PDB file of C-alpha atoms in Angstrom:
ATOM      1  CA  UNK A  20      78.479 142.765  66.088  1.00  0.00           C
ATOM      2  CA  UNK A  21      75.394 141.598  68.009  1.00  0.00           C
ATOM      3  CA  UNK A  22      74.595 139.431  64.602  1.00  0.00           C
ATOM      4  CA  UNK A  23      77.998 138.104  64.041  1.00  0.00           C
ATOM      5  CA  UNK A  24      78.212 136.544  67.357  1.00  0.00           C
ATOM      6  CA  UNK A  25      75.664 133.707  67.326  1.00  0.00           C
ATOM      7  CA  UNK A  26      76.970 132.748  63.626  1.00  0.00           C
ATOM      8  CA  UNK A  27      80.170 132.305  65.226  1.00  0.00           C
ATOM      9  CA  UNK A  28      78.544 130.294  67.911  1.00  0.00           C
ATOM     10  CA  UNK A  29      76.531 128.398  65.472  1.00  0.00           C
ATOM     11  CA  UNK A  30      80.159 127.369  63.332  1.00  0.00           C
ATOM     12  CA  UNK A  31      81.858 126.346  65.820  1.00  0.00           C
ATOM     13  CA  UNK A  32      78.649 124.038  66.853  1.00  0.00           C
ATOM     14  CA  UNK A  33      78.930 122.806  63.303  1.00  0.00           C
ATOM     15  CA  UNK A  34      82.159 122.344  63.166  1.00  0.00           C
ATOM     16  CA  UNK A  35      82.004 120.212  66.298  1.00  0.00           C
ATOM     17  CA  UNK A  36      79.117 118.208  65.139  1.00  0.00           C
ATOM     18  CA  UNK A  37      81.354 117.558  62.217  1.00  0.00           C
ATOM     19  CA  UNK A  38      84.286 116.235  63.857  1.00  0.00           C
ATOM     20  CA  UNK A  39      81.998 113.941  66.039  1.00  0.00           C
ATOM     21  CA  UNK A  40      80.636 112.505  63.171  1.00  0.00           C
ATOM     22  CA  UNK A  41      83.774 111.873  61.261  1.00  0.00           C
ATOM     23  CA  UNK A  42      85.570 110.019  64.455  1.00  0.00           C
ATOM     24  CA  UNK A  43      82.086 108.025  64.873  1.00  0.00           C
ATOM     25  CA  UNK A  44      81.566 106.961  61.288  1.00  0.00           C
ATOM     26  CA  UNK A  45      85.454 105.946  60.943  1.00  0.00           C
ATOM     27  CA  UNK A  46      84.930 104.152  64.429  1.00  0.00           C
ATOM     28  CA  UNK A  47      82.333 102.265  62.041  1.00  0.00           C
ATOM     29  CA  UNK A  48      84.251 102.154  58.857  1.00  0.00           C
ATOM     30  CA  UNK A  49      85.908  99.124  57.360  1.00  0.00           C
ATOM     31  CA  UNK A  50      88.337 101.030  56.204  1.00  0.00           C
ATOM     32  CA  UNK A  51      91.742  99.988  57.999  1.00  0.00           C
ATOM     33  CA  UNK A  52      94.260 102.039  56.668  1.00  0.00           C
ATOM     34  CA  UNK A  53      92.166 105.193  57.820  1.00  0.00           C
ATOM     35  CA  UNK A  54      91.328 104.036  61.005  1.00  0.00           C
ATOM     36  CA  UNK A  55      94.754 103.199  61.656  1.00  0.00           C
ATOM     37  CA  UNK A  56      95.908 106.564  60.781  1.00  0.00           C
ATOM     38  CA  UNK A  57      93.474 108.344  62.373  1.00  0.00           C
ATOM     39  CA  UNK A  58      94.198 106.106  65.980  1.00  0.00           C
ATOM     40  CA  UNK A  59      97.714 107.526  66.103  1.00  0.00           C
ATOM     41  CA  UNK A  60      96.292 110.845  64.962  1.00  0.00           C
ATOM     42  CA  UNK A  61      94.225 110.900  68.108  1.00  0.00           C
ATOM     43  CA  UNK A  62      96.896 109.049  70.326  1.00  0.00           C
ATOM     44  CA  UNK A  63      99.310 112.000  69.192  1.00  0.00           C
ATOM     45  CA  UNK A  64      96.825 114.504  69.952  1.00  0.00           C
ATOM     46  CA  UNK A  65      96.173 113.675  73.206  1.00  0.00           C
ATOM     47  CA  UNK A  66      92.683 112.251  72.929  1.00  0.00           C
ATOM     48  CA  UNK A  67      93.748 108.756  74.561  1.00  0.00           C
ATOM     49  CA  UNK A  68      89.961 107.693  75.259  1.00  0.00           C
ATOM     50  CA  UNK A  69      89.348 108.006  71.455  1.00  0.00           C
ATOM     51  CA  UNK A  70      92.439 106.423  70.089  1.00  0.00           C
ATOM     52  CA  UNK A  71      91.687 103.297  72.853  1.00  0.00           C
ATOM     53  CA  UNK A  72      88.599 103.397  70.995  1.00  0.00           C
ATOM     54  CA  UNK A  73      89.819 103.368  67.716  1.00  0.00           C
ATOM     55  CA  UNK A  74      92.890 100.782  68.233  1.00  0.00           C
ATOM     56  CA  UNK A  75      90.477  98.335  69.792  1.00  0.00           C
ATOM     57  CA  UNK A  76      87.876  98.603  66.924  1.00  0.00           C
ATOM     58  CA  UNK A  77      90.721  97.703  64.476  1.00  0.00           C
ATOM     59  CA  UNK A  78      91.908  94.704  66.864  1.00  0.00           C
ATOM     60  CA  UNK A  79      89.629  91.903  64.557  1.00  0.00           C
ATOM     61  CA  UNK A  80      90.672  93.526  61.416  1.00  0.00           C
ATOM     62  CA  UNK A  81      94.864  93.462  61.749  1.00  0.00           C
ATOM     63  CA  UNK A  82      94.494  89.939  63.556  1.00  0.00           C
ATOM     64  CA  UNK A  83      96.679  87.556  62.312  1.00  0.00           C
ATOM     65  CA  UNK A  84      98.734  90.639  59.875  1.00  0.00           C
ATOM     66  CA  UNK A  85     101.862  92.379  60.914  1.00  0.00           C
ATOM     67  CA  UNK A  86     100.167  95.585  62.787  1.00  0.00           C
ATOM     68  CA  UNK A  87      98.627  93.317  65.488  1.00  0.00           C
ATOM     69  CA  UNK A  88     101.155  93.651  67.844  1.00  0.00           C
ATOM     70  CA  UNK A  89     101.200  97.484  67.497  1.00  0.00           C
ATOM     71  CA  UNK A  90      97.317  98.105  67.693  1.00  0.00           C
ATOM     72  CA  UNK A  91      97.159  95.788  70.939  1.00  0.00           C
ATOM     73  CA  UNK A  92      99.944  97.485  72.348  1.00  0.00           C
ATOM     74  CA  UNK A  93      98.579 101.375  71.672  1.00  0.00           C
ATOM     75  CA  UNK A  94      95.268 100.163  73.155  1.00  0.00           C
ATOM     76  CA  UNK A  95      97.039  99.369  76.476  1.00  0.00           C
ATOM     77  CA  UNK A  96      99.188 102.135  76.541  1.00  0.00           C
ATOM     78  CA  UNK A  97      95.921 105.052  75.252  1.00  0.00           C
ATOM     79  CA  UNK A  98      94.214 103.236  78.313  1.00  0.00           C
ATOM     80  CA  UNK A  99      97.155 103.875  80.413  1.00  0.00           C
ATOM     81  CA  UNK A 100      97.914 107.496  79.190  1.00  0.00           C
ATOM     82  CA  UNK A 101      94.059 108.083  79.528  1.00  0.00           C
ATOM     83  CA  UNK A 102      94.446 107.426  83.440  1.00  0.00           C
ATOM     84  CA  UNK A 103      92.371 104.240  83.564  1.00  0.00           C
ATOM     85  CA  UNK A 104      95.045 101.333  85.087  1.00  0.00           C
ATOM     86  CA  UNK A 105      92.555  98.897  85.348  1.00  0.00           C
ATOM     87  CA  UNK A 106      92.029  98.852  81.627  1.00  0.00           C
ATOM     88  CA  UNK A 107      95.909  99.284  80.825  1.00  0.00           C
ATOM     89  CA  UNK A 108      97.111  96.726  83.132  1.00  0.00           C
ATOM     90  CA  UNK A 109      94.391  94.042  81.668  1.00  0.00           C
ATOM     91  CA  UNK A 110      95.772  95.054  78.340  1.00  0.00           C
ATOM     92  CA  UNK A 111      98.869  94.694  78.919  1.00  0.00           C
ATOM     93  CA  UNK A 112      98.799  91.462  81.048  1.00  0.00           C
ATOM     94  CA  UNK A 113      97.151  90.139  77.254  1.00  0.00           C
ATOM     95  CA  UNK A 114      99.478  91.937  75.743  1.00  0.00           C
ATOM     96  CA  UNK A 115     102.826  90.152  77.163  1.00  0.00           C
ATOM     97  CA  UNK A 116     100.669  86.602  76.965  1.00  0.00           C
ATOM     98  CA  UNK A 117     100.120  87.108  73.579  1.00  0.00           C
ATOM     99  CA  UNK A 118     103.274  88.461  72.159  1.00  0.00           C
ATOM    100  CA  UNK A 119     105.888  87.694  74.109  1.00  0.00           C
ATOM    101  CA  UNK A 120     108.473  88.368  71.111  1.00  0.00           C
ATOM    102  CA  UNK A 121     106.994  91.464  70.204  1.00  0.00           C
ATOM    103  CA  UNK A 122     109.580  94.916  69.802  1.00  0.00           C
ATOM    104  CA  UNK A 123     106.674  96.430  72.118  1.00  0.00           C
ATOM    105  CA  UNK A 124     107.269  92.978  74.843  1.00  0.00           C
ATOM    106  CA  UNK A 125     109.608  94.701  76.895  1.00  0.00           C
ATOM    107  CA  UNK A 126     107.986  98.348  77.478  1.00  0.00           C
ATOM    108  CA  UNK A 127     104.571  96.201  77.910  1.00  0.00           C
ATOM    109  CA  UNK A 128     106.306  94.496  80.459  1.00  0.00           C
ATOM    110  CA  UNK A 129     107.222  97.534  82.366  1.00  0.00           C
ATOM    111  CA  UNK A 130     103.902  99.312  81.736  1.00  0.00           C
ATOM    112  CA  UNK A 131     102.112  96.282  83.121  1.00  0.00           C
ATOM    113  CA  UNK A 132     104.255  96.982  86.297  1.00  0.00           C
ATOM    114  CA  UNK A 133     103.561 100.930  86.651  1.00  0.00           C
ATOM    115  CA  UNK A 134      99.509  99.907  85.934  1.00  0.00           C
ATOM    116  CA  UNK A 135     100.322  98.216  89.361  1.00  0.00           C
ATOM    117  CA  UNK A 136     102.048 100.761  90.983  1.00  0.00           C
ATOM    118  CA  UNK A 137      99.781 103.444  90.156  1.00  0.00           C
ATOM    119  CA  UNK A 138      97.115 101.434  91.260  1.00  0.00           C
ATOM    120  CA  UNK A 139      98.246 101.423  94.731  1.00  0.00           C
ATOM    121  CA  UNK A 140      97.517 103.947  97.039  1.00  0.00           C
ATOM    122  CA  UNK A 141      98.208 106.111 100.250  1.00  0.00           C
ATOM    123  CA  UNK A 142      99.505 104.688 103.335  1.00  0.00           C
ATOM    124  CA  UNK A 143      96.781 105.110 105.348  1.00  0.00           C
ATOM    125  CA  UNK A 144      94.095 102.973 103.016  1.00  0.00           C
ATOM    126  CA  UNK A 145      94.334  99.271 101.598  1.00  0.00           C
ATOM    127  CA  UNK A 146      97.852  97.737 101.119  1.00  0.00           C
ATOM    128  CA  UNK A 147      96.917  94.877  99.167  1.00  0.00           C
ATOM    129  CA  UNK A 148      97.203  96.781  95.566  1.00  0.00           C
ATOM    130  CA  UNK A 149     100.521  97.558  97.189  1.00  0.00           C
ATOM    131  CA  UNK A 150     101.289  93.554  97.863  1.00  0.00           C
ATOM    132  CA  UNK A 151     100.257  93.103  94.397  1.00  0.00           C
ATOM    133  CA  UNK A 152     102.372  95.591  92.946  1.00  0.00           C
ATOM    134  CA  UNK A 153     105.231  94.797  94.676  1.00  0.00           C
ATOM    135  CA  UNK A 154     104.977  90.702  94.707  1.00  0.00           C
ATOM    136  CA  UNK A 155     104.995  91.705  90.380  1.00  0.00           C
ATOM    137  CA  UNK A 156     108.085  93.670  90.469  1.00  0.00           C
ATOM    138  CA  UNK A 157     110.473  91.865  92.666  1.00  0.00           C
ATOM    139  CA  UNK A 158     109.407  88.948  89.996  1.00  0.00           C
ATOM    140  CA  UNK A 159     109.999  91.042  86.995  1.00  0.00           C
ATOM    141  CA  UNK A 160     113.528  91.945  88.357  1.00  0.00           C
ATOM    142  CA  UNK A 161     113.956  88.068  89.655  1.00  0.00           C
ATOM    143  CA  UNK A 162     113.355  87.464  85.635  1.00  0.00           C
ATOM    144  CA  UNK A 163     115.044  90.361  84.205  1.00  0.00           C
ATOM    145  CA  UNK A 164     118.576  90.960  85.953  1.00  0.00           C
ATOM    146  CA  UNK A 165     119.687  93.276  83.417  1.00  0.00           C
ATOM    147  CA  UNK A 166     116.518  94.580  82.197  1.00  0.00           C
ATOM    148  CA  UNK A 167     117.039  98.388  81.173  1.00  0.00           C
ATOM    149  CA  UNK A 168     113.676  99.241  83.635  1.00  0.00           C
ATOM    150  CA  UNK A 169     115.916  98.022  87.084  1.00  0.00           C
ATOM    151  CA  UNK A 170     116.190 101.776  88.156  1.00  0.00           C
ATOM    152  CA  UNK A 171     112.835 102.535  87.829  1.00  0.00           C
ATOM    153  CA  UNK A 172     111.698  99.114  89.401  1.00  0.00           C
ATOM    154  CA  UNK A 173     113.971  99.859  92.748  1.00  0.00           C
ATOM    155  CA  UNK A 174     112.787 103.179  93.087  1.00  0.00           C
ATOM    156  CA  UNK A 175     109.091 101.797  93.078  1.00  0.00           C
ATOM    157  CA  UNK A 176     110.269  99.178  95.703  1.00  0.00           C
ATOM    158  CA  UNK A 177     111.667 101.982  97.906  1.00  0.00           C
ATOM    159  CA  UNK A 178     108.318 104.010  97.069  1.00  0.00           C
ATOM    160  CA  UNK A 179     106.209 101.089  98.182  1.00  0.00           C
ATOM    161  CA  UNK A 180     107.996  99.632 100.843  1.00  0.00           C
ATOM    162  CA  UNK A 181     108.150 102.852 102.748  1.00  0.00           C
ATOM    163  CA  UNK A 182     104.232 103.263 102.659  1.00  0.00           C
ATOM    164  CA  UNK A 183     103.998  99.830 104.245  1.00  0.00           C
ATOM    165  CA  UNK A 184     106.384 100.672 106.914  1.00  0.00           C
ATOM    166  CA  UNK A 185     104.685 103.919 107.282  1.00  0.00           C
ATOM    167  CA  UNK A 186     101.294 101.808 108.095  1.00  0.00           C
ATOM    168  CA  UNK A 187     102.730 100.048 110.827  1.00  0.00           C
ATOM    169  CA  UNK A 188     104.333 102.798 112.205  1.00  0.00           C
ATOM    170  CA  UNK A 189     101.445 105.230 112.533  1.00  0.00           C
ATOM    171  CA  UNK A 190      98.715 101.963 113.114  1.00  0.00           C
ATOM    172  CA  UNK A 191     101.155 101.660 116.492  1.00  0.00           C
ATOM    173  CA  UNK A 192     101.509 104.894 117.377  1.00  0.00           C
ATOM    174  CA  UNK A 193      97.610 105.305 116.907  1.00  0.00           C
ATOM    175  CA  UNK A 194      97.416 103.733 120.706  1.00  0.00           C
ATOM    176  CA  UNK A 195     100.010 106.499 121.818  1.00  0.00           C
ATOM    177  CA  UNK A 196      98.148 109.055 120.239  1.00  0.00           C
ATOM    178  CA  UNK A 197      94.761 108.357 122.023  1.00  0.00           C
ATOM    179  CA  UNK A 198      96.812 107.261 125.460  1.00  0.00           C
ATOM    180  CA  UNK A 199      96.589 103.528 125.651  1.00  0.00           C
ATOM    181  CA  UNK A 200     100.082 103.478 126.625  1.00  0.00           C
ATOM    182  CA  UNK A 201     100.083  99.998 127.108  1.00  0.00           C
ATOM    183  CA  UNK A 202      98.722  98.828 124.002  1.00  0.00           C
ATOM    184  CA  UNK A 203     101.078 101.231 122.708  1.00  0.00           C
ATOM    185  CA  UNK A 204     104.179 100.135 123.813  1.00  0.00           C
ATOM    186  CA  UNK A 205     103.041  96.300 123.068  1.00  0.00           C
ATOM    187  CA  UNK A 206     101.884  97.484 119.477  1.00  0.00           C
ATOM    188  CA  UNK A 207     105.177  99.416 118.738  1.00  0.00           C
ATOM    189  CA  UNK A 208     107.167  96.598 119.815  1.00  0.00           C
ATOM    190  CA  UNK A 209     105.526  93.819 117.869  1.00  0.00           C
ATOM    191  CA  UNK A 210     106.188  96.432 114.694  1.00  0.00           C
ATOM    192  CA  UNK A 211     110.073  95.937 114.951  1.00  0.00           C
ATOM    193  CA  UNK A 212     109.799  92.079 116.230  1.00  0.00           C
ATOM    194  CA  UNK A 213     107.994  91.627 112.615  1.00  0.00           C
ATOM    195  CA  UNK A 214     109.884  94.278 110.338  1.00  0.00           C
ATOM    196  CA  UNK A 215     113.567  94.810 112.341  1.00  0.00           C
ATOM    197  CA  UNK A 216     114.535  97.265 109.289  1.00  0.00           C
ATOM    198  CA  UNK A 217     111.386  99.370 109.184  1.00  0.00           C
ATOM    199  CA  UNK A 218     112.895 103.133 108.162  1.00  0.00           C
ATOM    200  CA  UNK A 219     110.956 104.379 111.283  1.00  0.00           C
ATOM    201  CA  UNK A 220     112.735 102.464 113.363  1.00  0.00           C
ATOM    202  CA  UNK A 221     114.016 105.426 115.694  1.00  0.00           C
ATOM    203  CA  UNK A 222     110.889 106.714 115.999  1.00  0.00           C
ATOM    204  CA  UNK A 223     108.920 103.386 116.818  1.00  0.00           C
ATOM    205  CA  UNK A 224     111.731 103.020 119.479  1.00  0.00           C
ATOM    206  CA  UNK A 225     111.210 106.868 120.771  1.00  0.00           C
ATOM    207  CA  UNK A 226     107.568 106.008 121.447  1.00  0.00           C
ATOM    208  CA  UNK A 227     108.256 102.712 122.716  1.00  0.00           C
ATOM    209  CA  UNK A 228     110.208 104.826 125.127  1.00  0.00           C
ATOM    210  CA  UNK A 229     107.682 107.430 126.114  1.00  0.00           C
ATOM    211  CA  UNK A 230     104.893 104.534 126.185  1.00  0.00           C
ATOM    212  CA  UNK A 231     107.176 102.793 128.766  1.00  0.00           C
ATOM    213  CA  UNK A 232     107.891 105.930 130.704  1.00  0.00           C
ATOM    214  CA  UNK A 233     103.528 107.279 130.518  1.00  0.00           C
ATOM    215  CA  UNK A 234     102.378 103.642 131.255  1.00  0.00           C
ATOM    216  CA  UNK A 235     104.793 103.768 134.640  1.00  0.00           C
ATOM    217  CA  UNK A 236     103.881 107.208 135.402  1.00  0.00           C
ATOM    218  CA  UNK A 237     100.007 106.879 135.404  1.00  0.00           C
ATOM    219  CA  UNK A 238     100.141 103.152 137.185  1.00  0.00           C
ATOM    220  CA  UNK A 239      99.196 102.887 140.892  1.00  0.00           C
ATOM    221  CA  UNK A 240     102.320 103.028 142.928  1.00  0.00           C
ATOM    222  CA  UNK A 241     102.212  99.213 143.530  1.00  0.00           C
ATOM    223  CA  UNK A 242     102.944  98.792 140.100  1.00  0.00           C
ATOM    224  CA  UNK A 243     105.522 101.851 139.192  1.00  0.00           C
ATOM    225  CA  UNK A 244     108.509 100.262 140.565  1.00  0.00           C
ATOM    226  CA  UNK A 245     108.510  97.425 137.973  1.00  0.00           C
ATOM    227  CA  UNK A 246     106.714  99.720 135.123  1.00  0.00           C
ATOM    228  CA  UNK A 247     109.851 102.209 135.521  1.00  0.00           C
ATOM    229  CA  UNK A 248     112.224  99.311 135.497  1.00  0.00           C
ATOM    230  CA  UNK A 249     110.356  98.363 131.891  1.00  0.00           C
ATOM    231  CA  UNK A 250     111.340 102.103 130.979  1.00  0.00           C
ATOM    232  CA  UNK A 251     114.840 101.937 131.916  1.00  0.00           C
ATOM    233  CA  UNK A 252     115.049  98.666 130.286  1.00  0.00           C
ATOM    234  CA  UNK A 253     113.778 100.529 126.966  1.00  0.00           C
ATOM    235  CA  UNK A 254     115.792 103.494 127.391  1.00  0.00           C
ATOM    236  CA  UNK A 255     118.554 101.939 127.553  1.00  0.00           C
ATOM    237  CA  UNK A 256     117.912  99.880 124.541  1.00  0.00           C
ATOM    238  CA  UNK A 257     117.262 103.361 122.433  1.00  0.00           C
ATOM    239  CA  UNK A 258     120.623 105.400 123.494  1.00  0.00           C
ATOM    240  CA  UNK A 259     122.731 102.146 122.751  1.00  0.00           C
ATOM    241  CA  UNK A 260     121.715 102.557 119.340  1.00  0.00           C
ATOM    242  CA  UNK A 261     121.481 106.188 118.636  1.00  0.00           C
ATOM    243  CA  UNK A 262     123.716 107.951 120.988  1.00  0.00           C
ATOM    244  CA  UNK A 263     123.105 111.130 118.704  1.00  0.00           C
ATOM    245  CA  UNK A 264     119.557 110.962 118.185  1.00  0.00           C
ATOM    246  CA  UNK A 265     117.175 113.900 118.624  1.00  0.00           C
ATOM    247  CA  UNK A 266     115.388 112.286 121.061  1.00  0.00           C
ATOM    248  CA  UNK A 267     118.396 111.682 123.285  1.00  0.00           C
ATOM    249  CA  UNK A 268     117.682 114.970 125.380  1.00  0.00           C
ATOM    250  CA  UNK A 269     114.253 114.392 126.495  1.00  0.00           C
ATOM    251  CA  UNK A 270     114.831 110.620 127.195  1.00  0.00           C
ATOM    252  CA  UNK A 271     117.823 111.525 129.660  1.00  0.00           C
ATOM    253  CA  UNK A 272     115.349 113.727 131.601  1.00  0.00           C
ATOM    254  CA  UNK A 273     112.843 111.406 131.924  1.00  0.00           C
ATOM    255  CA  UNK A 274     115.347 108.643 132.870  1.00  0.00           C
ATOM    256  CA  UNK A 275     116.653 110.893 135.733  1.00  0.00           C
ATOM    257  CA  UNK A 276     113.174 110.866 137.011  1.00  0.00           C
ATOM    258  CA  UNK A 277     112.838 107.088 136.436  1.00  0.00           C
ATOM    259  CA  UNK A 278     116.275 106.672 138.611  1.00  0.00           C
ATOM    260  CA  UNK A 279     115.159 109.089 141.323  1.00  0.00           C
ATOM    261  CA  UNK A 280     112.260 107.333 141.954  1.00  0.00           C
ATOM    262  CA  UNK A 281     113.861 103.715 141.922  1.00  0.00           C
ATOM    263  CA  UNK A 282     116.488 104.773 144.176  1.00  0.00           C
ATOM    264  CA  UNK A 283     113.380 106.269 146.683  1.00  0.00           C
ATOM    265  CA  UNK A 284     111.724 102.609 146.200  1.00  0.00           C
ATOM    266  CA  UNK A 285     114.455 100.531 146.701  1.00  0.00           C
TER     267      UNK A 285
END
């Protein structure tokens, strides 16, 4: 048994010398009907690095012939199953250029868009991929009103435009957070005076709220009557336009104080 094991070892080292050697000297090889074959063999096997590989080294050889469409367009799209958007989304950008009456046009088209969109990332980094990605779509659905891909392309739209509102949201509340009431309730304001529909809209207006109520509340008593008047002013504001909310409880409490102490400071 002791024997048996390193022979085993030493096969399967062969073996995978072997199959190195036969994707490198057909990545080599002039011949174009193997190549081709073996790029989808890899595509369908998963290895997407290697078929990218293969379908580019074929891209010189099929110019100008009736697979030249269909290598381009499996480059992109090995890139893009591979993981590496940068690569897909350059491909297919030349992709749609160059073919735009290709069978593969309108997939490439909505490829190009997800290479954006998973480009992008979490709320709290960078929004500019997010810009990008979202500038592309709303002109891809501009251009394409009954495009099959409208579904997906809202749902991205919802995805991204929730991440930006998300930004501004917790880039305001930051100044809450660390007690800068004032910049807080300033910040909070300015994100609704910008971005009325913002889908954090009751919150923003909670914590403009409680900014209001803490900024009055911790201010010398020359300046609480008109700080608690700013409050009340807010408060009011927020239970005109959600009666129900789950904020409404703790706001009423703290406007009871607010009143008390305007009706003491009359």
């Amino acid at each position: 048994m002791g024997s048996v094991l390193p022979l085993l070892v030493l096969a399967a080292l062969i073996m995978s010398v072997s199959c190195k050697s036969q994707y490198e000297a057909m990545l080599a090889s002039t011949d174009v009907p193997a190549k081709y074959k073996m790029a989808f063999d890899l595509f369908d096997a998963g290895k997407y690095s290697k078929s990218a590989s293969m379908f580019e080294s074929l891209k010189i050889a099929v110019s100008g012939t009736a697979q030249e469409d269909t290598v381009e367009y499996y480059t992109a799209y090995s890139h893009y199953c591979y993981g590496d958007m940068t690569a897909a989304e350059q491909a297919f950008d030349a992709f749609i250029n160059k073919f735009p009456r290709s069978p593969f046009t309108d997939k490439a088209r909505f490829m190009y868009l997800d290479c954006l969109y998973q480009a992008t990332y979490r709320y709290e980094l960078d929004q500019t991929p997010t810009y990008k990605a979202l500038a592309a779509i709303n002109a891809f659905l501009i251009d394409n009103p009954g495009n099959d891909y409208i579904p997906q392309c809202h749902a991205m739209i919802e995805d991204l435009e929730e991440r930006l509102d998300r930004k501004e949201y917790e880039s305001a509340k930051l100044y809450y957070s660390i007690e800068d009431y004032r910049a807080a309730h300033y910040a909070l304001k300015q994100v609704l005076k910008e971005d009325a529909s913002n889908i954090y809209r009751e919150d923003i207006m909670y914590y403009t709220v409680m900014a209001a109520y803490k900024y009055a509340f911790n201010s010398i008593p020359a300046k609480q009557r008109e700080r608690y008047m700013t409050f009340t002013d807010d408060y009011f504001t927020f239970v005109s336009e959600y009666p129900e909310s789950q904020y409404r409880k703790e706001l009423d409490g703290l406007a009871v104080r607010a009143q008390n102490f305007l009706n003491k400071h009359e």
